[in-house]
């Protein structure tokens, strides 16, 4: 695939080879396996002398097209696609970590990633240290002899904090650690962590990449030798992406840039509206001047993304009331959809955490997260205004 095209062009023009049918748009290859000409062809294929599709748990034209497209968008050497974002996170780390290794991770990571580090990896003697957003400057002090990688997400969920990728990249390089970034909230259109030294970039394609709340998917892109390890692990353990979902996701990437432009334009307008509302305190959006890491966001992101957080006056009860009062906005757990979505983490996604754990994760009782959609911005604002009364 060509890499010297502009982002928008590559997203549309990078596609798999045409068949003799001369189709204009990539077809879906719903096939579990592929046939061989003869015994020698089969032997050579299985011994990796030939690069070709063997079985769709290993690879498939649609999943490869999707992964290669994302790799091109991120400026990565290679990529591999997964059934979900969590399959990408788990398989990537499980493929690269050994018993005894240590992960240095931001505390504000996606809930299931947090659970993976805190509950499951210790079973295999893989330990972790979580650092807070305000500790990034001092993370060198947290590196242990057994530390293997740094893991981070930016912007964070649901607090919309920004981590300095430049700084993380420098620390990783200096200490010879792998830097793995979950770039889900920014998408490759807004931010490319590889530019700052990330070795691997992970996405939940379920969110803005699909962008329409239809399918689950995940992808990891980065250094070719690491992707090779991750591919071999996946080929044997089975977190393969469905070719149909890959086809949907690859099509969706064709419109990622135009969708994101509007998502971000709407989000900035809503964030500015919320800043003027008395009941909405501590409004956080990366491209608002009041954001604590505004300068870093401006440096590493093209636009501010589609997620806004704020604290509603009145805490837990007021948070629940707000959720009850919206009528246009959806009450659902997804994000990055065409439809605007409101969530109240303290009573839902983070309700099982103790008060202390919530505090550590920056989840205050009145925290509201909004994923801004593609409806007309005036309709979104009207709905939120009504819920804030
Ligand atoms: C949703 C999400 C994931 C997990 O993705 P799934 O596709 O739901 O498995 C991982 N990281 C981030 C930042 C997410 O928002």
Tab-separated table of C-alpha atoms and ligand atoms in Angstrom:
chain	number	residue	atom	x	y	z
A	1	UNK	CA	0.000	0.000	0.000
A	2	UNK	CA	1.217	3.454	-0.877
A	3	UNK	CA	2.345	5.587	2.038
A	4	UNK	CA	3.094	8.876	0.285
A	5	UNK	CA	-0.585	9.790	-0.090
A	6	UNK	CA	-2.361	12.264	2.155
A	7	UNK	CA	-4.286	10.774	5.077
A	8	UNK	CA	-7.737	11.120	3.465
A	9	UNK	CA	-6.555	9.711	0.132
A	10	UNK	CA	-4.785	6.724	1.681
A	11	UNK	CA	-7.892	5.969	3.775
A	12	UNK	CA	-9.906	5.678	0.569
A	13	UNK	CA	-7.428	4.406	-2.003
A	14	UNK	CA	-5.521	1.805	0.026
A	15	UNK	CA	-7.447	-1.351	-0.705
A	16	UNK	CA	-6.875	-4.998	-1.517
A	17	UNK	CA	-6.112	-6.265	-5.023
A	18	UNK	CA	-9.043	-6.421	-7.453
A	19	UNK	CA	-10.274	-9.831	-8.576
A	20	UNK	CA	-11.080	-10.709	-12.214
A	21	UNK	CA	-14.600	-9.359	-11.561
A	22	UNK	CA	-13.090	-5.851	-11.565
A	23	UNK	CA	-15.102	-4.747	-8.543
A	24	UNK	CA	-14.647	-1.078	-7.637
A	25	UNK	CA	-15.196	-1.509	-3.918
A	26	UNK	CA	-13.485	-4.264	-1.888
A	27	UNK	CA	-15.688	-7.363	-1.576
A	28	UNK	CA	-16.230	-9.366	1.638
A	29	UNK	CA	-14.306	-12.626	1.802
A	30	UNK	CA	-16.416	-14.812	4.049
A	31	UNK	CA	-14.260	-17.919	3.842
A	32	UNK	CA	-12.693	-19.861	6.670
A	33	UNK	CA	-9.893	-21.335	4.579
A	34	UNK	CA	-8.025	-21.065	1.242
A	35	UNK	CA	-7.027	-23.782	-1.188
A	36	UNK	CA	-3.617	-24.902	-2.401
A	37	UNK	CA	-2.460	-25.898	-5.882
A	38	UNK	CA	-0.531	-28.977	-4.783
A	39	UNK	CA	1.374	-30.551	-1.908
A	40	UNK	CA	4.429	-28.373	-2.521
A	41	UNK	CA	2.322	-25.170	-2.446
A	42	UNK	CA	0.807	-26.331	0.808
A	43	UNK	CA	4.177	-27.195	2.365
A	44	UNK	CA	5.709	-23.859	1.368
A	45	UNK	CA	2.706	-21.934	2.685
A	46	UNK	CA	2.706	-23.655	6.060
A	47	UNK	CA	6.446	-23.205	6.455
A	48	UNK	CA	6.030	-19.423	5.931
A	49	UNK	CA	8.113	-19.457	2.729
A	50	UNK	CA	5.093	-17.949	1.001
A	51	UNK	CA	3.068	-15.049	2.271
A	52	UNK	CA	-0.505	-16.052	1.604
A	53	UNK	CA	-3.806	-16.739	3.331
A	54	UNK	CA	-4.103	-20.219	4.819
A	55	UNK	CA	-6.938	-20.092	7.320
A	56	UNK	CA	-8.961	-17.090	8.485
A	57	UNK	CA	-7.856	-17.478	12.110
A	58	UNK	CA	-4.401	-16.546	10.744
A	59	UNK	CA	-5.306	-13.966	8.123
A	60	UNK	CA	-8.028	-12.967	5.671
A	61	UNK	CA	-8.043	-10.408	2.830
A	62	UNK	CA	-10.529	-8.180	4.693
A	63	UNK	CA	-8.813	-8.243	8.074
A	64	UNK	CA	-5.455	-7.628	6.365
A	65	UNK	CA	-6.846	-4.702	4.369
A	66	UNK	CA	-8.181	-3.139	7.553
A	67	UNK	CA	-4.972	-3.666	9.564
A	68	UNK	CA	-2.737	-2.426	6.741
A	69	UNK	CA	-4.890	0.658	6.296
A	70	UNK	CA	-4.627	1.532	9.986
A	71	UNK	CA	-0.873	0.889	9.886
A	72	UNK	CA	-0.545	3.345	6.985
A	73	UNK	CA	-2.661	5.920	8.842
A	74	UNK	CA	-0.480	5.649	11.946
A	75	UNK	CA	2.813	5.660	10.075
A	76	UNK	CA	3.476	2.118	11.326
A	77	UNK	CA	5.436	-0.677	9.648
A	78	UNK	CA	2.770	-3.354	10.119
A	79	UNK	CA	-0.481	-4.207	11.853
A	80	UNK	CA	-2.745	-7.009	12.981
A	81	UNK	CA	-6.524	-6.924	13.516
A	82	UNK	CA	-8.542	-8.424	16.374
A	83	UNK	CA	-12.144	-9.262	17.238
A	84	UNK	CA	-12.349	-6.456	19.827
A	85	UNK	CA	-10.248	-3.685	21.319
A	86	UNK	CA	-9.685	-5.793	24.428
A	87	UNK	CA	-8.543	-8.751	22.307
A	88	UNK	CA	-5.975	-6.352	20.829
A	89	UNK	CA	-4.836	-5.115	24.258
A	90	UNK	CA	-4.655	-8.609	25.766
A	91	UNK	CA	-3.031	-10.368	22.817
A	92	UNK	CA	-0.472	-7.610	22.290
A	93	UNK	CA	0.698	-7.676	25.884
A	94	UNK	CA	0.405	-11.438	26.358
A	95	UNK	CA	2.503	-12.002	23.250
A	96	UNK	CA	5.309	-9.705	24.414
A	97	UNK	CA	5.442	-10.105	28.197
A	98	UNK	CA	7.098	-12.904	30.155
A	99	UNK	CA	6.545	-14.082	33.675
A	100	UNK	CA	8.418	-11.682	35.978
A	101	UNK	CA	7.951	-8.625	33.761
A	102	UNK	CA	6.578	-5.358	35.091
A	103	UNK	CA	4.231	-2.873	33.372
A	104	UNK	CA	4.366	0.834	34.143
A	105	UNK	CA	0.898	2.092	33.275
A	106	UNK	CA	-1.145	5.237	33.568
A	107	UNK	CA	-3.858	4.752	36.189
A	108	UNK	CA	-6.518	6.186	33.900
A	109	UNK	CA	-6.798	3.391	31.398
A	110	UNK	CA	-9.893	1.722	30.007
A	111	UNK	CA	-11.723	-0.257	32.734
A	112	UNK	CA	-11.064	-3.723	31.311
A	113	UNK	CA	-7.392	-2.879	30.695
A	114	UNK	CA	-7.176	-1.839	34.358
A	115	UNK	CA	-8.745	-5.162	35.363
A	116	UNK	CA	-6.345	-7.059	33.089
A	117	UNK	CA	-3.324	-5.473	34.817
A	118	UNK	CA	-4.720	-5.608	38.346
A	119	UNK	CA	-6.498	-8.975	38.360
A	120	UNK	CA	-5.362	-11.286	35.576
A	121	UNK	CA	-1.699	-10.542	34.757
A	122	UNK	CA	-0.615	-11.161	38.378
A	123	UNK	CA	-1.766	-14.793	37.827
A	124	UNK	CA	1.147	-15.091	35.382
A	125	UNK	CA	3.518	-13.139	37.614
A	126	UNK	CA	3.303	-9.976	35.517
A	127	UNK	CA	3.191	-6.997	37.876
A	128	UNK	CA	2.337	-3.327	37.356
A	129	UNK	CA	2.646	0.132	38.850
A	130	UNK	CA	-0.009	2.718	38.075
A	131	UNK	CA	1.018	6.364	37.791
A	132	UNK	CA	-1.304	9.369	37.975
A	133	UNK	CA	-1.626	12.001	35.275
A	134	UNK	CA	0.152	14.505	37.517
A	135	UNK	CA	3.047	12.074	38.078
A	136	UNK	CA	4.070	11.754	34.431
A	137	UNK	CA	7.045	14.077	34.939
A	138	UNK	CA	8.389	11.735	37.595
A	139	UNK	CA	7.704	8.322	36.083
A	140	UNK	CA	11.408	7.561	35.770
A	141	UNK	CA	11.385	7.048	39.535
A	142	UNK	CA	8.844	4.255	39.110
A	143	UNK	CA	10.907	2.183	36.675
A	144	UNK	CA	12.063	-1.151	38.136
A	145	UNK	CA	14.796	-3.460	36.823
A	146	UNK	CA	12.030	-5.790	35.551
A	147	UNK	CA	9.995	-3.058	33.862
A	148	UNK	CA	9.397	-4.050	30.245
A	149	UNK	CA	6.921	-1.534	28.941
A	150	UNK	CA	5.058	1.709	29.492
A	151	UNK	CA	1.333	1.661	28.726
A	152	UNK	CA	-0.789	4.786	28.349
A	153	UNK	CA	-3.953	6.226	26.843
A	154	UNK	CA	-4.438	9.827	25.858
A	155	UNK	CA	-6.931	11.476	26.059
A	156	UNK	CA	-7.914	9.403	29.069
A	157	UNK	CA	-11.293	7.886	29.754
A	158	UNK	CA	-13.452	9.230	31.318
A	159	UNK	CA	-11.431	12.148	32.742
A	160	UNK	CA	-10.244	13.520	29.360
A	161	UNK	CA	-6.747	14.192	30.695
A	162	UNK	CA	-3.827	14.466	28.299
A	163	UNK	CA	-0.516	12.641	28.717
A	164	UNK	CA	2.603	14.062	27.115
A	165	UNK	CA	3.555	11.545	24.400
A	166	UNK	CA	6.870	13.281	23.722
A	167	UNK	CA	7.883	12.817	27.335
A	168	UNK	CA	6.727	9.193	27.461
A	169	UNK	CA	8.621	8.480	24.251
A	170	UNK	CA	11.830	9.993	25.651
A	171	UNK	CA	11.595	8.038	28.904
A	172	UNK	CA	10.881	4.795	27.045
A	173	UNK	CA	13.853	5.306	24.728
A	174	UNK	CA	16.230	6.293	27.506
A	175	UNK	CA	15.398	3.190	29.550
A	176	UNK	CA	15.000	0.834	26.609
A	177	UNK	CA	11.337	0.144	27.370
A	178	UNK	CA	8.536	-0.506	24.920
A	179	UNK	CA	5.970	2.272	24.700
A	180	UNK	CA	2.451	1.014	23.982
A	181	UNK	CA	-0.283	3.622	23.448
A	182	UNK	CA	-4.027	2.998	23.293
A	183	UNK	CA	-4.928	5.700	20.760
A	184	UNK	CA	-8.650	4.931	20.693
A	185	UNK	CA	-9.969	8.345	21.760
A	186	UNK	CA	-7.828	10.272	19.281
A	187	UNK	CA	-7.907	7.952	16.257
A	188	UNK	CA	-5.000	8.067	13.775
A	189	UNK	CA	-6.529	11.193	12.248
A	190	UNK	CA	-5.963	13.340	15.348
A	191	UNK	CA	-2.782	11.874	16.810
A	192	UNK	CA	0.045	9.534	15.789
A	193	UNK	CA	1.933	8.253	18.856
A	194	UNK	CA	4.579	6.583	16.671
A	195	UNK	CA	5.860	10.082	15.812
A	196	UNK	CA	6.765	10.444	19.493
A	197	UNK	CA	8.462	7.087	19.804
A	198	UNK	CA	5.613	4.666	20.527
A	199	UNK	CA	6.562	1.134	19.495
A	200	UNK	CA	2.976	-0.074	19.289
A	201	UNK	CA	-0.374	1.667	18.946
A	202	UNK	CA	-3.628	-0.066	19.851
A	203	UNK	CA	-7.177	0.871	18.874
A	204	UNK	CA	-10.606	-0.294	19.817
A	205	UNK	CA	-12.090	0.020	16.326
A	206	UNK	CA	-15.514	-0.337	17.942
A	207	UNK	CA	-15.508	3.366	18.754
A	208	UNK	CA	-14.755	6.169	16.308
A	209	UNK	CA	-13.312	3.905	13.621
A	210	UNK	CA	-16.651	2.175	13.102
A	211	UNK	CA	-18.248	5.391	14.247
A	212	UNK	CA	-21.797	4.161	13.869
A	213	UNK	CA	-22.207	1.753	16.763
A	214	UNK	CA	-22.401	-1.393	14.638
A	215	UNK	CA	-19.468	-3.756	15.065
A	216	UNK	CA	-16.695	-4.638	17.490
A	217	UNK	CA	-13.096	-4.693	16.382
A	218	UNK	CA	-9.537	-3.962	17.430
A	219	UNK	CA	-6.152	-3.439	15.867
A	220	UNK	CA	-2.504	-3.149	16.888
A	221	UNK	CA	0.056	-1.450	14.637
A	222	UNK	CA	3.749	-0.708	15.051
A	223	UNK	CA	7.199	-2.207	14.603
A	224	UNK	CA	7.212	-5.145	12.189
A	225	UNK	CA	9.157	-7.569	14.418
A	226	UNK	CA	6.764	-6.942	17.327
A	227	UNK	CA	3.683	-7.295	15.121
A	228	UNK	CA	5.130	-10.594	13.900
A	229	UNK	CA	5.247	-11.901	17.499
A	230	UNK	CA	1.733	-10.629	18.133
A	231	UNK	CA	0.507	-12.228	14.905
A	232	UNK	CA	2.012	-15.618	15.819
A	233	UNK	CA	0.448	-15.458	19.283
A	234	UNK	CA	-2.957	-14.579	17.792
A	235	UNK	CA	-2.722	-17.161	15.050
A	236	UNK	CA	-2.453	-19.810	17.760
A	237	UNK	CA	-4.834	-18.389	20.354
A	238	UNK	CA	-7.712	-17.263	18.132
A	239	UNK	CA	-8.832	-13.644	18.745
A	240	UNK	CA	-9.402	-13.175	14.990
A	241	UNK	CA	-11.564	-10.369	13.627
A	242	UNK	CA	-14.570	-11.432	11.540
A	243	UNK	CA	-14.013	-10.631	7.831
A	244	UNK	CA	-17.452	-9.044	7.723
A	245	UNK	CA	-16.632	-6.700	10.606
A	246	UNK	CA	-13.269	-5.948	8.990
A	247	UNK	CA	-15.053	-4.998	5.780
A	248	UNK	CA	-17.367	-2.637	7.696
A	249	UNK	CA	-14.411	-1.105	9.551
A	250	UNK	CA	-12.292	-0.653	6.453
A	251	UNK	CA	-15.204	1.097	4.711
A	252	UNK	CA	-15.703	3.296	7.789
A	253	UNK	CA	-12.081	4.414	7.666
A	254	UNK	CA	-12.798	5.948	4.246
A	255	UNK	CA	-14.902	8.572	6.031
A	256	UNK	CA	-12.933	8.858	9.282
A	257	UNK	CA	-11.445	12.272	8.504
A	258	UNK	CA	-14.701	13.973	7.492
A	259	UNK	CA	-16.574	12.424	10.396
A	260	UNK	CA	-13.906	13.439	12.886
A	261	UNK	CA	-13.822	17.014	11.587
A	262	UNK	CA	-17.524	17.333	12.421
A	263	UNK	CA	-17.316	15.379	15.704
A	264	UNK	CA	-14.579	17.732	16.902
A	265	UNK	CA	-16.301	20.890	15.652
A	266	UNK	CA	-19.494	19.891	17.475
A	267	UNK	CA	-17.582	18.903	20.610
A	268	UNK	CA	-15.745	22.219	20.848
A	269	UNK	CA	-19.032	24.120	20.523
A	270	UNK	CA	-20.704	21.975	23.185
A	271	UNK	CA	-17.674	22.345	25.490
A	272	UNK	CA	-17.838	26.131	25.098
A	273	UNK	CA	-21.560	26.054	25.831
A	274	UNK	CA	-21.007	23.938	28.967
A	275	UNK	CA	-18.299	26.302	30.240
A	276	UNK	CA	-20.943	29.020	30.377
A	277	UNK	CA	-23.410	26.878	32.349
A	278	UNK	CA	-23.432	27.399	36.095
A	279	UNK	CA	-24.310	23.791	36.953
A	280	UNK	CA	-21.492	22.353	34.822
A	281	UNK	CA	-18.224	22.668	36.709
A	282	UNK	CA	-14.707	21.710	35.722
A	283	UNK	CA	-15.592	21.262	32.037
A	284	UNK	CA	-12.755	19.351	30.397
A	285	UNK	CA	-12.119	19.281	26.668
A	286	UNK	CA	-8.556	19.115	25.273
A	287	UNK	CA	-8.954	22.169	23.026
A	288	UNK	CA	-10.508	24.436	25.674
A	289	UNK	CA	-7.942	26.938	26.927
A	290	UNK	CA	-8.948	26.070	30.477
A	291	UNK	CA	-7.855	22.417	30.047
A	292	UNK	CA	-4.902	21.735	32.403
A	293	UNK	CA	-2.856	20.187	29.569
A	294	UNK	CA	-4.116	22.475	26.782
A	295	UNK	CA	-0.589	23.207	25.492
A	296	UNK	CA	0.288	19.516	25.240
A	297	UNK	CA	-3.041	18.732	23.556
A	298	UNK	CA	-2.428	21.468	20.982
A	299	UNK	CA	1.032	20.087	20.289
A	300	UNK	CA	0.141	16.442	19.845
A	301	UNK	CA	-3.467	16.501	18.591
A	302	UNK	CA	-4.842	17.869	15.341
A	303	UNK	CA	-8.263	18.579	16.920
A	304	UNK	CA	-9.705	18.030	20.400
A	305	UNK	CA	-11.627	14.789	19.848
A	306	UNK	CA	-15.267	14.096	20.641
A	307	UNK	CA	-15.244	13.415	24.399
A	308	UNK	CA	-16.083	16.037	27.021
A	309	UNK	CA	-16.269	15.576	30.763
A	310	UNK	CA	-17.678	17.856	33.452
A	311	UNK	CA	-18.858	17.722	37.038
A	312	UNK	CA	-22.454	18.460	37.703
A	313	UNK	CA	-23.275	20.502	40.784
A	314	UNK	CA	-24.958	18.284	43.369
A	315	UNK	CA	-22.880	15.105	43.052
A	316	UNK	CA	-24.205	11.580	42.613
A	317	UNK	CA	-27.918	12.363	42.706
A	318	UNK	CA	-27.602	15.310	40.347
A	319	UNK	CA	-25.569	13.115	38.003
A	320	UNK	CA	-28.314	10.506	37.857
A	321	UNK	CA	-30.960	13.195	37.391
A	322	UNK	CA	-29.026	14.684	34.487
A	323	UNK	CA	-28.905	11.283	32.788
A	324	UNK	CA	-32.669	10.909	33.315
A	325	UNK	CA	-33.435	14.345	31.881
A	326	UNK	CA	-31.797	14.064	28.471
A	327	UNK	CA	-34.100	12.865	25.719
A	328	UNK	CA	-32.156	13.189	22.451
A	329	UNK	CA	-28.826	11.981	23.861
A	330	UNK	CA	-28.519	8.232	24.388
A	331	UNK	CA	-27.969	6.463	27.685
A	332	UNK	CA	-25.616	3.677	26.625
A	333	UNK	CA	-22.133	2.356	27.297
A	334	UNK	CA	-20.577	2.912	23.880
A	335	UNK	CA	-18.785	6.026	22.661
A	336	UNK	CA	-17.624	7.434	19.354
A	337	UNK	CA	-21.004	6.951	17.681
A	338	UNK	CA	-22.927	9.234	15.305
A	339	UNK	CA	-25.378	9.559	18.224
A	340	UNK	CA	-24.415	11.688	21.213
A	341	UNK	CA	-24.063	9.560	24.355
A	342	UNK	CA	-24.111	10.590	28.012
A	343	UNK	CA	-22.768	8.478	30.854
A	344	UNK	CA	-22.430	8.845	34.613
A	345	UNK	CA	-19.375	6.733	35.538
A	346	UNK	CA	-19.876	6.827	39.345
A	347	UNK	CA	-23.229	5.022	39.143
A	348	UNK	CA	-22.387	2.764	36.181
A	349	UNK	CA	-18.988	1.794	34.736
A	350	UNK	CA	-17.108	2.585	37.953
A	351	UNK	CA	-19.832	1.769	40.508
A	352	UNK	CA	-18.064	-1.423	41.665
A	353	UNK	CA	-14.964	0.526	42.704
A	354	UNK	CA	-14.596	1.753	46.278
A	355	UNK	CA	-14.892	5.494	46.935
A	356	UNK	CA	-11.082	5.642	47.307
A	357	UNK	CA	-10.470	3.798	44.041
A	358	UNK	CA	-12.892	6.119	42.249
A	359	UNK	CA	-11.100	9.127	43.700
A	360	UNK	CA	-7.754	7.742	42.520
A	361	UNK	CA	-9.188	7.226	39.024
A	362	UNK	CA	-10.514	10.791	39.065
A	363	UNK	CA	-14.161	9.705	39.090
A	364	UNK	CA	-15.997	12.256	41.206
A	365	UNK	CA	-19.655	11.566	42.165
A	366	UNK	CA	-20.958	14.176	39.718
A	367	UNK	CA	-18.678	13.375	36.776
A	368	UNK	CA	-20.512	13.224	33.449
A	369	UNK	CA	-18.928	12.018	30.210
A	370	UNK	CA	-20.367	13.018	26.871
A	371	UNK	CA	-19.416	11.450	23.556
A	372	UNK	CA	-20.443	14.060	21.021
A	373	UNK	CA	-22.132	12.703	17.908
A	374	UNK	CA	-22.898	14.015	14.461
A	375	UNK	CA	-26.394	15.400	15.088
A	376	UNK	CA	-26.850	19.137	14.478
A	377	UNK	CA	-24.961	20.834	17.297
A	378	UNK	CA	-27.907	23.078	18.204
A	379	UNK	CA	-30.060	20.024	18.904
A	380	UNK	CA	-27.348	18.519	21.115
A	381	UNK	CA	-26.960	21.763	23.059
A	382	UNK	CA	-30.718	22.175	23.477
A	383	UNK	CA	-30.982	18.675	24.967
A	384	UNK	CA	-28.107	19.254	27.394
A	385	UNK	CA	-29.449	22.687	28.350
A	386	UNK	CA	-32.787	21.120	29.261
A	387	UNK	CA	-31.060	18.487	31.409
A	388	UNK	CA	-28.994	21.108	33.264
A	389	UNK	CA	-32.003	23.084	34.514
B	1	LIG	C1	-13.657	0.592	24.315
B	1	LIG	C2	-12.217	0.717	24.604
B	1	LIG	C3	-11.389	-0.416	24.650
B	1	LIG	C4	-11.941	-1.814	24.466
B	1	LIG	O1	-12.465	-1.999	23.205
B	1	LIG	P1	-13.597	-3.102	22.859
B	1	LIG	O2	-13.709	-3.016	21.391
B	1	LIG	O3	-14.840	-2.697	23.593
B	1	LIG	O4	-13.084	-4.405	23.357
B	1	LIG	C5	-10.055	-0.237	24.899
B	1	LIG	N1	-9.531	0.991	25.103
B	1	LIG	C6	-10.296	2.104	25.070
B	1	LIG	C7	-9.674	3.424	25.306
B	1	LIG	C8	-11.666	2.014	24.822
B	1	LIG	O5	-12.419	3.115	24.805
